[in-house]
Amino acid sequence: MDERVEDKILIADDESEIVRLLKRFMQSAGFKVYSAMDAQEAVAKTRDLRPDAVLLDIVMPGGGGIEALKEIKRIQPTTAVIMITAVVGDEMMHISLQAGADGYIRKPCALSELEETVRDAIKKYRQ
């Protein structure tokens, strides 16, 4: 009997198609997946669900991803937060990492790369 607990992941993005695609893929990879459509909802769901990881869009309504990242890390420092964005440029990556992000992925990305990044980030907090 498999006693493995599913890792919980929260996908926060204001593009419903992105959320649907990532949710389907991450569920097929064995994650328990939740979603949020804006930054405020992402913070509230982090507080309630205590996810193992959050995939957080940088540009979205409700305060934006960087502000949400800081608040998520304040309430749940052991939640891995991976920023996802279509914004090209290294400045936003540096800002995200300085604010506490555990990873940074540009859209579109290879789903296998995303899964590996999430698993590595979760593993970091379990060690």
PDB file of C-alpha atoms in Angstrom:
ATOM      1  CA  MET A   1       0.000   0.000   0.000  1.00  0.00           C
ATOM      2  CA  ASP A   2       1.358   3.428  -0.975  1.00  0.00           C
ATOM      3  CA  GLU A   3       1.486   5.754   2.027  1.00  0.00           C
ATOM      4  CA  ARG A   4       2.926   8.662   0.035  1.00  0.00           C
ATOM      5  CA  VAL A   5       1.275  11.989   0.733  1.00  0.00           C
ATOM      6  CA  GLU A   6       0.521  14.137  -2.285  1.00  0.00           C
ATOM      7  CA  ASP A   7       2.370  17.423  -2.330  1.00  0.00           C
ATOM      8  CA  LYS A   8      -0.018  20.390  -2.444  1.00  0.00           C
ATOM      9  CA  ILE A   9       0.601  23.036  -5.065  1.00  0.00           C
ATOM     10  CA  LEU A  10      -1.157  26.335  -5.637  1.00  0.00           C
ATOM     11  CA  ILE A  11      -1.182  27.795  -9.149  1.00  0.00           C
ATOM     12  CA  ALA A  12      -1.774  31.557  -9.131  1.00  0.00           C
ATOM     13  CA  ASP A  13      -2.237  33.130 -12.553  1.00  0.00           C
ATOM     14  CA  ASP A  14      -4.881  35.460 -13.995  1.00  0.00           C
ATOM     15  CA  GLU A  15      -4.918  33.581 -17.329  1.00  0.00           C
ATOM     16  CA  SER A  16      -7.495  30.799 -16.963  1.00  0.00           C
ATOM     17  CA  GLU A  17      -6.045  28.787 -19.881  1.00  0.00           C
ATOM     18  CA  ILE A  18      -2.606  28.739 -18.213  1.00  0.00           C
ATOM     19  CA  VAL A  19      -4.170  27.662 -14.923  1.00  0.00           C
ATOM     20  CA  ARG A  20      -6.139  24.875 -16.639  1.00  0.00           C
ATOM     21  CA  LEU A  21      -3.083  23.581 -18.514  1.00  0.00           C
ATOM     22  CA  LEU A  22      -0.778  23.669 -15.491  1.00  0.00           C
ATOM     23  CA  LYS A  23      -3.424  22.177 -13.222  1.00  0.00           C
ATOM     24  CA  ARG A  24      -4.003  19.225 -15.554  1.00  0.00           C
ATOM     25  CA  PHE A  25      -0.284  18.593 -15.967  1.00  0.00           C
ATOM     26  CA  MET A  26       0.603  18.903 -12.273  1.00  0.00           C
ATOM     27  CA  GLN A  27      -2.294  16.623 -11.281  1.00  0.00           C
ATOM     28  CA  SER A  28      -1.050  14.013 -13.748  1.00  0.00           C
ATOM     29  CA  ALA A  29       2.402  14.359 -12.123  1.00  0.00           C
ATOM     30  CA  GLY A  30       0.882  13.412  -8.757  1.00  0.00           C
ATOM     31  CA  PHE A  31       0.280  16.788  -7.107  1.00  0.00           C
ATOM     32  CA  LYS A  32      -2.862  17.908  -5.287  1.00  0.00           C
ATOM     33  CA  VAL A  33      -3.564  21.157  -7.153  1.00  0.00           C
ATOM     34  CA  TYR A  34      -5.414  24.327  -6.150  1.00  0.00           C
ATOM     35  CA  SER A  35      -5.727  27.571  -8.072  1.00  0.00           C
ATOM     36  CA  ALA A  36      -6.041  31.313  -7.539  1.00  0.00           C
ATOM     37  CA  MET A  37      -6.820  33.975 -10.128  1.00  0.00           C
ATOM     38  CA  ASP A  38      -5.180  36.990  -8.466  1.00  0.00           C
ATOM     39  CA  ALA A  39      -2.532  37.901  -5.906  1.00  0.00           C
ATOM     40  CA  GLN A  40      -4.928  38.444  -2.979  1.00  0.00           C
ATOM     41  CA  GLU A  41      -6.567  35.061  -3.545  1.00  0.00           C
ATOM     42  CA  ALA A  42      -3.125  33.445  -3.721  1.00  0.00           C
ATOM     43  CA  VAL A  43      -2.179  34.877  -0.324  1.00  0.00           C
ATOM     44  CA  ALA A  44      -5.515  33.866   1.227  1.00  0.00           C
ATOM     45  CA  LYS A  45      -5.297  30.315  -0.132  1.00  0.00           C
ATOM     46  CA  THR A  46      -1.704  29.989   1.057  1.00  0.00           C
ATOM     47  CA  ARG A  47      -2.850  30.970   4.543  1.00  0.00           C
ATOM     48  CA  ASP A  48      -5.698  28.400   4.456  1.00  0.00           C
ATOM     49  CA  LEU A  49      -4.139  25.496   2.519  1.00  0.00           C
ATOM     50  CA  ARG A  50      -0.454  25.698   3.542  1.00  0.00           C
ATOM     51  CA  PRO A  51       0.704  24.407   0.127  1.00  0.00           C
ATOM     52  CA  ASP A  52       4.125  22.835  -0.368  1.00  0.00           C
ATOM     53  CA  ALA A  53       4.678  25.045  -3.426  1.00  0.00           C
ATOM     54  CA  VAL A  54       3.147  28.025  -5.200  1.00  0.00           C
ATOM     55  CA  LEU A  55       3.503  28.759  -8.909  1.00  0.00           C
ATOM     56  CA  LEU A  56       3.033  32.513  -8.889  1.00  0.00           C
ATOM     57  CA  ASP A  57       2.565  34.756 -11.915  1.00  0.00           C
ATOM     58  CA  ILE A  58       4.414  38.046 -11.582  1.00  0.00           C
ATOM     59  CA  VAL A  59       1.969  40.279 -13.457  1.00  0.00           C
ATOM     60  CA  MET A  60      -1.613  39.871 -12.247  1.00  0.00           C
ATOM     61  CA  PRO A  61      -4.368  41.801 -10.503  1.00  0.00           C
ATOM     62  CA  GLY A  62      -4.765  42.119  -6.756  1.00  0.00           C
ATOM     63  CA  GLY A  63      -1.377  43.545  -5.829  1.00  0.00           C
ATOM     64  CA  GLY A  64       0.926  41.734  -8.233  1.00  0.00           C
ATOM     65  CA  GLY A  65       3.160  38.720  -7.841  1.00  0.00           C
ATOM     66  CA  ILE A  66       6.114  40.314  -6.058  1.00  0.00           C
ATOM     67  CA  GLU A  67       3.907  41.681  -3.274  1.00  0.00           C
ATOM     68  CA  ALA A  68       2.124  38.319  -3.010  1.00  0.00           C
ATOM     69  CA  LEU A  69       5.503  36.527  -2.876  1.00  0.00           C
ATOM     70  CA  LYS A  70       6.618  38.644   0.086  1.00  0.00           C
ATOM     71  CA  GLU A  71       3.359  38.037   1.949  1.00  0.00           C
ATOM     72  CA  ILE A  72       3.359  34.277   1.204  1.00  0.00           C
ATOM     73  CA  LYS A  73       6.915  33.968   2.524  1.00  0.00           C
ATOM     74  CA  ARG A  74       5.935  35.969   5.616  1.00  0.00           C
ATOM     75  CA  ILE A  75       3.016  33.680   6.497  1.00  0.00           C
ATOM     76  CA  GLN A  76       4.500  30.383   5.277  1.00  0.00           C
ATOM     77  CA  PRO A  77       8.308  30.600   4.938  1.00  0.00           C
ATOM     78  CA  THR A  78       8.662  26.894   4.093  1.00  0.00           C
ATOM     79  CA  THR A  79       6.386  27.090   1.064  1.00  0.00           C
ATOM     80  CA  ALA A  80       8.454  26.964  -2.119  1.00  0.00           C
ATOM     81  CA  VAL A  81       7.483  29.829  -4.430  1.00  0.00           C
ATOM     82  CA  ILE A  82       8.347  29.630  -8.116  1.00  0.00           C
ATOM     83  CA  MET A  83       7.664  32.739 -10.135  1.00  0.00           C
ATOM     84  CA  ILE A  84       6.277  32.261 -13.638  1.00  0.00           C
ATOM     85  CA  THR A  85       6.089  35.064 -16.167  1.00  0.00           C
ATOM     86  CA  ALA A  86       5.969  35.985 -19.816  1.00  0.00           C
ATOM     87  CA  VAL A  87       8.001  39.115 -19.008  1.00  0.00           C
ATOM     88  CA  VAL A  88      11.393  38.878 -20.658  1.00  0.00           C
ATOM     89  CA  GLY A  89      14.401  40.387 -18.917  1.00  0.00           C
ATOM     90  CA  ASP A  90      16.707  39.576 -16.076  1.00  0.00           C
ATOM     91  CA  GLU A  91      15.711  42.519 -13.859  1.00  0.00           C
ATOM     92  CA  MET A  92      12.391  40.938 -12.828  1.00  0.00           C
ATOM     93  CA  MET A  93      14.148  37.629 -12.163  1.00  0.00           C
ATOM     94  CA  HIS A  94      16.627  39.351  -9.820  1.00  0.00           C
ATOM     95  CA  ILE A  95      13.843  41.250  -8.046  1.00  0.00           C
ATOM     96  CA  SER A  96      11.903  38.000  -7.556  1.00  0.00           C
ATOM     97  CA  LEU A  97      14.874  36.091  -6.196  1.00  0.00           C
ATOM     98  CA  GLN A  98      15.818  38.944  -3.853  1.00  0.00           C
ATOM     99  CA  ALA A  99      12.220  38.998  -2.571  1.00  0.00           C
ATOM    100  CA  GLY A 100      12.475  35.315  -1.627  1.00  0.00           C
ATOM    101  CA  ALA A 101      11.439  33.326  -4.709  1.00  0.00           C
ATOM    102  CA  ASP A 102      12.808  29.788  -4.876  1.00  0.00           C
ATOM    103  CA  GLY A 103      12.824  29.721  -8.656  1.00  0.00           C
ATOM    104  CA  TYR A 104      11.888  31.618 -11.783  1.00  0.00           C
ATOM    105  CA  ILE A 105      10.449  30.244 -15.014  1.00  0.00           C
ATOM    106  CA  ARG A 106       9.580  32.098 -18.214  1.00  0.00           C
ATOM    107  CA  LYS A 107       6.369  31.273 -20.098  1.00  0.00           C
ATOM    108  CA  PRO A 108       6.108  29.336 -22.262  1.00  0.00           C
ATOM    109  CA  CYS A 109       8.171  26.654 -20.601  1.00  0.00           C
ATOM    110  CA  ALA A 110       8.706  22.936 -20.933  1.00  0.00           C
ATOM    111  CA  LEU A 111       6.321  21.249 -18.501  1.00  0.00           C
ATOM    112  CA  SER A 112       8.988  18.738 -17.521  1.00  0.00           C
ATOM    113  CA  GLU A 113      11.272  21.651 -16.537  1.00  0.00           C
ATOM    114  CA  LEU A 114       8.472  23.135 -14.456  1.00  0.00           C
ATOM    115  CA  GLU A 115       7.820  19.847 -12.657  1.00  0.00           C
ATOM    116  CA  GLU A 116      11.531  19.379 -11.930  1.00  0.00           C
ATOM    117  CA  THR A 117      11.841  22.942 -10.598  1.00  0.00           C
ATOM    118  CA  VAL A 118       8.834  22.454  -8.291  1.00  0.00           C
ATOM    119  CA  ARG A 119      10.048  19.087  -6.978  1.00  0.00           C
ATOM    120  CA  ASP A 120      13.568  20.440  -6.337  1.00  0.00           C
ATOM    121  CA  ALA A 121      12.196  23.486  -4.497  1.00  0.00           C
ATOM    122  CA  ILE A 122       9.916  21.354  -2.288  1.00  0.00           C
ATOM    123  CA  LYS A 123      12.772  18.956  -1.546  1.00  0.00           C
ATOM    124  CA  LYS A 124      14.957  21.874  -0.408  1.00  0.00           C
ATOM    125  CA  TYR A 125      12.528  22.639   2.431  1.00  0.00           C
ATOM    126  CA  ARG A 126      12.232  19.009   3.488  1.00  0.00           C
ATOM    127  CA  GLN A 127      15.968  18.578   4.059  1.00  0.00           C
TER     128      GLN A 127
END
